[in-house]
Backbone as ProteinMPNN parsed JSONL, in Angstrom:
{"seq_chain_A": "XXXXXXXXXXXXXXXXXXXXXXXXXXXXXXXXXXXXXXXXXXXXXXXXXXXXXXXXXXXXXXXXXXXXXXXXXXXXXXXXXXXXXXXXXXXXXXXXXXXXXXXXXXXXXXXXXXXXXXXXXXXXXXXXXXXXXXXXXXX", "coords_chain_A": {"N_chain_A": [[4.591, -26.014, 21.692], [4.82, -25.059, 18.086], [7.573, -24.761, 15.692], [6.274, -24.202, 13.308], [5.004, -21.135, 11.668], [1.527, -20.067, 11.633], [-0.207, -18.43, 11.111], [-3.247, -17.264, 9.434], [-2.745, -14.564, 8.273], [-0.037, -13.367, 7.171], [2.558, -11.256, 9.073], [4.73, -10.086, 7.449], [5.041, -9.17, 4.122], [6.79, -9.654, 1.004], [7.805, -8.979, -2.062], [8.738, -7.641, -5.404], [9.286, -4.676, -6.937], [9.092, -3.44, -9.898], [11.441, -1.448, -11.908], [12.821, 0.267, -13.985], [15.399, -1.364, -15.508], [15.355, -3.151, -13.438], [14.672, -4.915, -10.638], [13.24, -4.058, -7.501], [13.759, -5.008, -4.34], [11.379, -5.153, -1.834], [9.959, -5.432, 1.491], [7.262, -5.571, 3.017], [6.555, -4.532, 6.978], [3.83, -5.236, 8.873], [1.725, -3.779, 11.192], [0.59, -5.617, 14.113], [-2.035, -5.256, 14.758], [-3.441, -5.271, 12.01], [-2.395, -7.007, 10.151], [-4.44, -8.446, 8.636], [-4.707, -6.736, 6.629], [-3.984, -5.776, 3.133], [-0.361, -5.759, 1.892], [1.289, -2.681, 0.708], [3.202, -0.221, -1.685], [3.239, 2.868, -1.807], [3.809, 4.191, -5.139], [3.923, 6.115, -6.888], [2.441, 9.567, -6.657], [-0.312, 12.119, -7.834], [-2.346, 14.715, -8.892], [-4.573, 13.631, -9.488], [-5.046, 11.203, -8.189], [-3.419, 8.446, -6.576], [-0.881, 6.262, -7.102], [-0.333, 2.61, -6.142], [1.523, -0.477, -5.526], [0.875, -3.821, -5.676], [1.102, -7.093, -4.466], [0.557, -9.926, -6.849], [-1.461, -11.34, -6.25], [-3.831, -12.364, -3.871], [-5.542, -10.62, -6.069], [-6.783, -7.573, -5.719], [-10.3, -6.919, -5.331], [-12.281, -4.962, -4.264], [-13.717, -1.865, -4.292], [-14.05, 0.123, -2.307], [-11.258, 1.332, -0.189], [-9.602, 1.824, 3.272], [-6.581, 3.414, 3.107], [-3.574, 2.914, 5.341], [-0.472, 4.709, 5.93], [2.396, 3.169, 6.439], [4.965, 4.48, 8.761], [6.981, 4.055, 10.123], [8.288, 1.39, 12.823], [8.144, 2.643, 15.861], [6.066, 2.975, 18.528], [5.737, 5.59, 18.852], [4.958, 6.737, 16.268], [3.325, 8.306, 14.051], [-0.022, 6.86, 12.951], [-0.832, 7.686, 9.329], [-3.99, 8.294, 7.745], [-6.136, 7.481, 5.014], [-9.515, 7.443, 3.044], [-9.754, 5.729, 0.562], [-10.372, 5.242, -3.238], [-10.438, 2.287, -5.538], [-9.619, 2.941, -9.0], [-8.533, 1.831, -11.078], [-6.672, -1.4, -12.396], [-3.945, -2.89, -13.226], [-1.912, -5.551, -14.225], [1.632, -6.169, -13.999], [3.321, -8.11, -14.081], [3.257, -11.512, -13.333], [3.769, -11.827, -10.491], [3.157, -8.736, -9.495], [0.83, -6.511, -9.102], [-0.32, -3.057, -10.129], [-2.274, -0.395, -8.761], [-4.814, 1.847, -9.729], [-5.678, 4.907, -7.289], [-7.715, 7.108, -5.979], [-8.33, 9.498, -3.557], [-10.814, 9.493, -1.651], [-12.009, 11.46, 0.42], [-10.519, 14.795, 0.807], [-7.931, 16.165, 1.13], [-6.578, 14.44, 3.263], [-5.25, 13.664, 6.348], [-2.593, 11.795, 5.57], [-3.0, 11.976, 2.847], [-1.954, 14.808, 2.673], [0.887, 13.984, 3.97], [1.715, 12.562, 1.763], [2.177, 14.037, -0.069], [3.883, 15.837, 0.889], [6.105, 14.653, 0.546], [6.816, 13.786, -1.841], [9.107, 14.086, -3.615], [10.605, 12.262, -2.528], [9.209, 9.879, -2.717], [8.822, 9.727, -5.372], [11.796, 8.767, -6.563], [12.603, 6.501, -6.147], [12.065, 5.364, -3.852], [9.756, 5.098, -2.776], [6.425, 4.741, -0.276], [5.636, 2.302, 2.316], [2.504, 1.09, 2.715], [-0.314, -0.038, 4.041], [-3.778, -1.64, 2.884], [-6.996, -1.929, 3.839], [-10.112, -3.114, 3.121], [-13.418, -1.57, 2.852], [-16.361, -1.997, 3.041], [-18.404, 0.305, 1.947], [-18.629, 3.08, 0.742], [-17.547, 5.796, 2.224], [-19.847, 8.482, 4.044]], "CA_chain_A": [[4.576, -24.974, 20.683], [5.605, -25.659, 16.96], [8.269, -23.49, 15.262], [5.977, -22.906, 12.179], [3.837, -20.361, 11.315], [0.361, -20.842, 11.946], [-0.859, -17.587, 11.294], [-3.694, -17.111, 8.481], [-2.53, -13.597, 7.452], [1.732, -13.433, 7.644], [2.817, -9.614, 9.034], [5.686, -9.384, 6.332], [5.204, -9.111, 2.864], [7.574, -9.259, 0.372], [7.163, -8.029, -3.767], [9.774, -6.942, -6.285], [9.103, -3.387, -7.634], [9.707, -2.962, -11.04], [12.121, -0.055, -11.913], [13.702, 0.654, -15.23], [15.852, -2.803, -15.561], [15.666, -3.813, -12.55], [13.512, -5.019, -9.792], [13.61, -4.043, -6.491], [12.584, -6.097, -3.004], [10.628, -4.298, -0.785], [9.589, -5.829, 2.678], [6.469, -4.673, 4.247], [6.262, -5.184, 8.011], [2.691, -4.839, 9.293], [1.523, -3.947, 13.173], [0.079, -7.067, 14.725], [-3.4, -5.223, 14.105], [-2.976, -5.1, 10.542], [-1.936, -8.434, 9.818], [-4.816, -9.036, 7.771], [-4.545, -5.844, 5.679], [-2.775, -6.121, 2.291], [0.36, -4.637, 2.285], [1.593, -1.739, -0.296], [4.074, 0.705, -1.575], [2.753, 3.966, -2.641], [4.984, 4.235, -6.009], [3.352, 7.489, -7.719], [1.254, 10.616, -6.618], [-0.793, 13.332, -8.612], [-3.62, 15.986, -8.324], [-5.679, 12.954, -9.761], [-4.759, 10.359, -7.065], [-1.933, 8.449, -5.962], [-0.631, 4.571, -7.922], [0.156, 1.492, -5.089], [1.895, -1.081, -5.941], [1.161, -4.616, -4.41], [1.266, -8.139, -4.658], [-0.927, -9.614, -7.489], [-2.763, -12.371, -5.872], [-5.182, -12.062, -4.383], [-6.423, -9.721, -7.195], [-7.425, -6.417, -5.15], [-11.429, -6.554, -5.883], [-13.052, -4.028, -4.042], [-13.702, -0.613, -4.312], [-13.544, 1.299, -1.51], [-10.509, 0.982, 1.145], [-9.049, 2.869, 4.252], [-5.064, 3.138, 3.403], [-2.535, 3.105, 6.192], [0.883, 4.533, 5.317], [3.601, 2.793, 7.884], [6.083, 5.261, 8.407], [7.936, 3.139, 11.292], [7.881, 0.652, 13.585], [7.785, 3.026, 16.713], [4.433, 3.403, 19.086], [5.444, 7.382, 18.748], [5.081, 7.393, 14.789], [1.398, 8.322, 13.868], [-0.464, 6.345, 11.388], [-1.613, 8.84, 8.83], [-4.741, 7.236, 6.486], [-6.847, 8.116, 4.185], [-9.942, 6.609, 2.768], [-9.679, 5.718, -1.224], [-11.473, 4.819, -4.398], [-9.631, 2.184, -6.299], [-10.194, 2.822, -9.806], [-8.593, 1.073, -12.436], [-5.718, -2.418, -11.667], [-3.205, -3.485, -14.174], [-1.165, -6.665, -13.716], [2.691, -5.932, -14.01], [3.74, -9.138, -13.874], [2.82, -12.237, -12.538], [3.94, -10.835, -8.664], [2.755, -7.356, -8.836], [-0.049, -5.074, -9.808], [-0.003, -1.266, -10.153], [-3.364, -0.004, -8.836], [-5.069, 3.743, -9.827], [-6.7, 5.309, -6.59], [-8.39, 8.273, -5.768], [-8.715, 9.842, -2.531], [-12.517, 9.82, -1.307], [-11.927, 13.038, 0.57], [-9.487, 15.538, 0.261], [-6.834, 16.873, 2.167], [-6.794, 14.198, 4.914], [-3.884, 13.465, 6.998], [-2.366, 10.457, 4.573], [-2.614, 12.68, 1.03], [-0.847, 15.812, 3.071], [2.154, 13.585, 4.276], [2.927, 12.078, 0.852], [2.282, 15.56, -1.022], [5.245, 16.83, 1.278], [7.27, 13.207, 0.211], [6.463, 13.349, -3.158], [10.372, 14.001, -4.399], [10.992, 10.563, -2.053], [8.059, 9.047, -3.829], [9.629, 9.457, -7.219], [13.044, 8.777, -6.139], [12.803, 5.117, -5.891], [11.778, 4.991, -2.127], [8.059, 4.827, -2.363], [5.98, 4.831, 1.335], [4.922, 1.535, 2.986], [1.349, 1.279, 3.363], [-1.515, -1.072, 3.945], [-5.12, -1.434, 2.56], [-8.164, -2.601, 4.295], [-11.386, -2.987, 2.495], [-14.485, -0.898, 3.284], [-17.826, -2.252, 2.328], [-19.298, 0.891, 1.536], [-17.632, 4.61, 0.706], [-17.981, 6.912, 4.055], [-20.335, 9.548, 3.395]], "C_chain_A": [[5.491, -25.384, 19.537], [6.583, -24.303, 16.892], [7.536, -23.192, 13.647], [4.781, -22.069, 12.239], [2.648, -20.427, 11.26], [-0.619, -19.415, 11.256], [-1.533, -17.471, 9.697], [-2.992, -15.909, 7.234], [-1.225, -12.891, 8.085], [1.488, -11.523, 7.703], [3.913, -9.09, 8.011], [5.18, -9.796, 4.761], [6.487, -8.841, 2.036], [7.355, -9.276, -1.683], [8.455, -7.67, -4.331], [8.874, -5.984, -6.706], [9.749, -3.292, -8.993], [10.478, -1.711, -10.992], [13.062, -0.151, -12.84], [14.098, -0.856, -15.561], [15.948, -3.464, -14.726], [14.605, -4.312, -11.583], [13.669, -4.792, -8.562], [13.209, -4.557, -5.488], [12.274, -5.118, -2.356], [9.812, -5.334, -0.097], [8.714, -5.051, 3.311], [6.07, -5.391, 5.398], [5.193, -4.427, 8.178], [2.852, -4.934, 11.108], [0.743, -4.933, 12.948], [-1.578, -6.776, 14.378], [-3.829, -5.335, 12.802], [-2.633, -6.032, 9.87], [-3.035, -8.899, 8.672], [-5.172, -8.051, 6.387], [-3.539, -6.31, 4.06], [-2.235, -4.836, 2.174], [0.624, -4.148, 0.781], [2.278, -1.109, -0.622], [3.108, 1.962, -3.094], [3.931, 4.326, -3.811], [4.34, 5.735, -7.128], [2.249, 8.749, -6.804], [0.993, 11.878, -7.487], [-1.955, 14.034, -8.005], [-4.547, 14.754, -8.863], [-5.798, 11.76, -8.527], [-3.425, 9.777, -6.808], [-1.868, 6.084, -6.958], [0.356, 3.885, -6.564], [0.755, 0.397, -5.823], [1.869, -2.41, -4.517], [0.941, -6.452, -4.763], [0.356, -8.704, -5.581], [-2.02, -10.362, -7.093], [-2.634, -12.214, -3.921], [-5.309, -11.08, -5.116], [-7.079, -8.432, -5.637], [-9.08, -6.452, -6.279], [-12.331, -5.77, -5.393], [-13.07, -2.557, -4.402], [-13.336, 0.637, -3.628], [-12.71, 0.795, -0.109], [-9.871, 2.597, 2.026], [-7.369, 2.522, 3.757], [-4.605, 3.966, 4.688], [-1.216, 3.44, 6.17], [1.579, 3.964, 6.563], [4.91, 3.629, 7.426], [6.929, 4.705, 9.539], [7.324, 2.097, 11.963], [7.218, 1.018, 15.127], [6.216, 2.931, 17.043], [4.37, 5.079, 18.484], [5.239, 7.109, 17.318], [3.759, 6.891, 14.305], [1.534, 7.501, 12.512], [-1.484, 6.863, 10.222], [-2.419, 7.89, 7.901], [-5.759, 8.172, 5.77], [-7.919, 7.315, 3.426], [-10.135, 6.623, 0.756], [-10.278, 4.501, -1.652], [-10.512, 4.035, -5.222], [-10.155, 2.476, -7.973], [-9.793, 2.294, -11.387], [-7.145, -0.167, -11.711], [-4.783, -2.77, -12.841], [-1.829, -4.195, -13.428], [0.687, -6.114, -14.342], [3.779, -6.644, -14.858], [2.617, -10.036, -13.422], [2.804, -12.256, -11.049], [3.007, -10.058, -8.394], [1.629, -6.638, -9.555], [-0.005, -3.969, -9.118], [-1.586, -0.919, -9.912], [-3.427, 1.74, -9.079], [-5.731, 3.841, -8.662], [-6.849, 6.528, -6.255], [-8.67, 8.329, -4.23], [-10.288, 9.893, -2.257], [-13.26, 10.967, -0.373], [-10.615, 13.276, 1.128], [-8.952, 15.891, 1.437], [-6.658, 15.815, 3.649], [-5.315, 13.801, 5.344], [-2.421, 13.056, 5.756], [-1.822, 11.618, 3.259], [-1.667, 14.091, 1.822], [0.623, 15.481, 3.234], [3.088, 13.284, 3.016], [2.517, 13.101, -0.237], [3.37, 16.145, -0.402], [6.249, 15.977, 0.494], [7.211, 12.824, -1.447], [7.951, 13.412, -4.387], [11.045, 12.405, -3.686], [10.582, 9.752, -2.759], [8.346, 8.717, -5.061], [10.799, 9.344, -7.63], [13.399, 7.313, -5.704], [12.348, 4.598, -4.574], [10.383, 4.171, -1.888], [7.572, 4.861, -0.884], [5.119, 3.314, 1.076], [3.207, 1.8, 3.132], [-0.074, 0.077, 3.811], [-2.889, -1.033, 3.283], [-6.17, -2.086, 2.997], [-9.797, -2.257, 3.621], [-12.116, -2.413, 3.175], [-15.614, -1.55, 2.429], [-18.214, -1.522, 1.471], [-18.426, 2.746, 1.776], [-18.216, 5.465, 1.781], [-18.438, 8.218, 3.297], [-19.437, 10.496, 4.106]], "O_chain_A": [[6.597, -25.897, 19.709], [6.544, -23.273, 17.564], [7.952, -22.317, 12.889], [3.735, -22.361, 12.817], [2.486, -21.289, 10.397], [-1.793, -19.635, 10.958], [-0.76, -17.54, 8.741], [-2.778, -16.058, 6.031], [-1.19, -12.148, 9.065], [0.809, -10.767, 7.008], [4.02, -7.892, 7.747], [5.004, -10.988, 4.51], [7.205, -7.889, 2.338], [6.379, -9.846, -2.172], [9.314, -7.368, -3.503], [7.701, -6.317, -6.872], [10.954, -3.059, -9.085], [10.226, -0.907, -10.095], [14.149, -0.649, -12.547], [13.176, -1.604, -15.884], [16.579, -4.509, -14.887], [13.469, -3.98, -11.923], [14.575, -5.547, -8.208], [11.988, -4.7, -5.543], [13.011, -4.133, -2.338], [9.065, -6.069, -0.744], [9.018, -4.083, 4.008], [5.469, -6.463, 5.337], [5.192, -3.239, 7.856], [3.528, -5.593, 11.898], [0.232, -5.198, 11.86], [-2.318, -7.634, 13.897], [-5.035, -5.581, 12.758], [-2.559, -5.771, 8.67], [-2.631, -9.673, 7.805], [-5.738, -8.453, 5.371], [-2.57, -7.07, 4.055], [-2.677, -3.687, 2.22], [0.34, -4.838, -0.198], [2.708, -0.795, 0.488], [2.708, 1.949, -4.258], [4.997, 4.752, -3.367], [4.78, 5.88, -8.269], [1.17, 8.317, -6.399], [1.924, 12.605, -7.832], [-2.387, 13.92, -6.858], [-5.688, 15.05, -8.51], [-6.917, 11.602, -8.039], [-2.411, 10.474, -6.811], [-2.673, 5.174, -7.159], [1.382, 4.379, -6.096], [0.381, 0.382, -6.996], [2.291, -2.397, -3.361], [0.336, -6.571, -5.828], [-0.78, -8.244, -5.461], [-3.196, -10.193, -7.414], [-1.719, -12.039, -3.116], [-5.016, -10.169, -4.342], [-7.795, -8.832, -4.719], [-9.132, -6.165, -7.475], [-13.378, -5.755, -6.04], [-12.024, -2.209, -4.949], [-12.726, 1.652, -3.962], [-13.2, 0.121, 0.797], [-9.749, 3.771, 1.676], [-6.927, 1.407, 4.032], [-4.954, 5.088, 5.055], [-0.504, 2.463, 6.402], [1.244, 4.374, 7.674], [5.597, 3.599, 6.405], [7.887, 5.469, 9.658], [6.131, 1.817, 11.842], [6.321, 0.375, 15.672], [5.318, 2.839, 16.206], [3.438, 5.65, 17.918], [5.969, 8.073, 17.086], [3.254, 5.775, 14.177], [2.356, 7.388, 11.602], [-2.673, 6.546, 10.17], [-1.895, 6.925, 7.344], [-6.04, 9.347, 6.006], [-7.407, 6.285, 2.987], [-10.593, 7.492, 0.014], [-10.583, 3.428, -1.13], [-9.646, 4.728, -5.756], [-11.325, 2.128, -8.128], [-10.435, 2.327, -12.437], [-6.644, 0.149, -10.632], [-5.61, -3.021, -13.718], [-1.057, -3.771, -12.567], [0.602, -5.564, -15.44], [4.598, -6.295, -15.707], [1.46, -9.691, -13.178], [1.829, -12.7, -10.444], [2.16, -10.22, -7.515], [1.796, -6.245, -10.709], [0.244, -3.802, -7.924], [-2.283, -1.154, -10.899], [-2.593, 2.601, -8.801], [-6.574, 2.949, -8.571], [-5.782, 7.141, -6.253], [-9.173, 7.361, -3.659], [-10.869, 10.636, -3.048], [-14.442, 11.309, -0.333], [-9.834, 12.502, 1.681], [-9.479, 15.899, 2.55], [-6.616, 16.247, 4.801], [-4.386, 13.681, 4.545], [-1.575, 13.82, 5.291], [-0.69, 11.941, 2.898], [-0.552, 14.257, 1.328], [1.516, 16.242, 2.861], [4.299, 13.457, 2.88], [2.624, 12.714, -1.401], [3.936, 17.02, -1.056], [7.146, 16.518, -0.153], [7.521, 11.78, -2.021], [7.954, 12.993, -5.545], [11.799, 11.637, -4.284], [11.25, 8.947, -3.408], [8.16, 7.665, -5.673], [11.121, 9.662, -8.775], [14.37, 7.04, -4.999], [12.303, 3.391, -4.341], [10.044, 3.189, -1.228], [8.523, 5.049, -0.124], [4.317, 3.071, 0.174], [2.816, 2.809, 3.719], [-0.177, -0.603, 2.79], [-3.114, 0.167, 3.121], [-6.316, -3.125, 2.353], [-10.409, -1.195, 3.741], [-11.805, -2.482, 4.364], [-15.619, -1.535, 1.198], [-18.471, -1.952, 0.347], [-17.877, 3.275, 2.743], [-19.417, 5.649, 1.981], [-17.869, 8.84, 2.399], [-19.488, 11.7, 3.856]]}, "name": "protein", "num_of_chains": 1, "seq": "XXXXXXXXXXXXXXXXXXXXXXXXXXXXXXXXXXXXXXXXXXXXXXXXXXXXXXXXXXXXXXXXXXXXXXXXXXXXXXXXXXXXXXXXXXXXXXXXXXXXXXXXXXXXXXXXXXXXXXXXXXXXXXXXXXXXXXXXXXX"}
């Protein structure tokens, strides 16, 4: 057994966050299932949808994904998701893009948790999350 890394799709991510003058690191650890998800930090929510923030390459090109917020590492700590519409991408930087997305239906687990967290959310914290592509929007 070597000691490097072998693995196609690494479980940590790491990204600077823009923020006023500064940039901040943010580390996302993924579960072992999830590994090939790209990872995210929810950095905005509104009544129109919610703005992610995530690494810029690969370029996010699909349309419709399931997000995962990670709210711990525990087995006990549910993984609330929600399935969303991305709908517009702007590059940041050379690191990071800021995506727009839209929930694809309402009220589900995911958009309830970070409508309670939404003074965290805008408080520099942001929520961990992942994104896995969907082919095709769930009727």
């Amino acid at each position: 057994m070597t000691g490097i890394d072998q693995r196609r799709s690494p479980r940590v991510e790491f990204f600077l966050v823009p923020d006023a003058q500064e940039q901040l690191p943010v580390w996302v650890i993924k579960p072992a299932d999830l590994a090939g998800a790209r990872a995210g930090v929810v950095v905005n929510l509104s009544e129109g949808g919610l703005q992610i923030l995530t690494a810029a390459e690969p370029e996010l090109d699909a349309t419709h994904y399931e997000m995962r917020l990670l709210l711990g590492e525990d087995d006990g700590v549910p993984l609330f998701s929600a399935d969303v519409r991305r709908v517009w991408t702007r590059a940041l930087n050379h690191r990071v893009q800021l995506c727009g997305f839209e929930f694809s239906t309402a009220h589900s687990q995911a958009e309830e948790f970070l409508r309670a967290q939404t003074a965290q959310i805008t408080a520099r914290r942001g929520v961990r999350c992942v994104l896995m592509e969907r082919m095709t929007a769930l009727a």
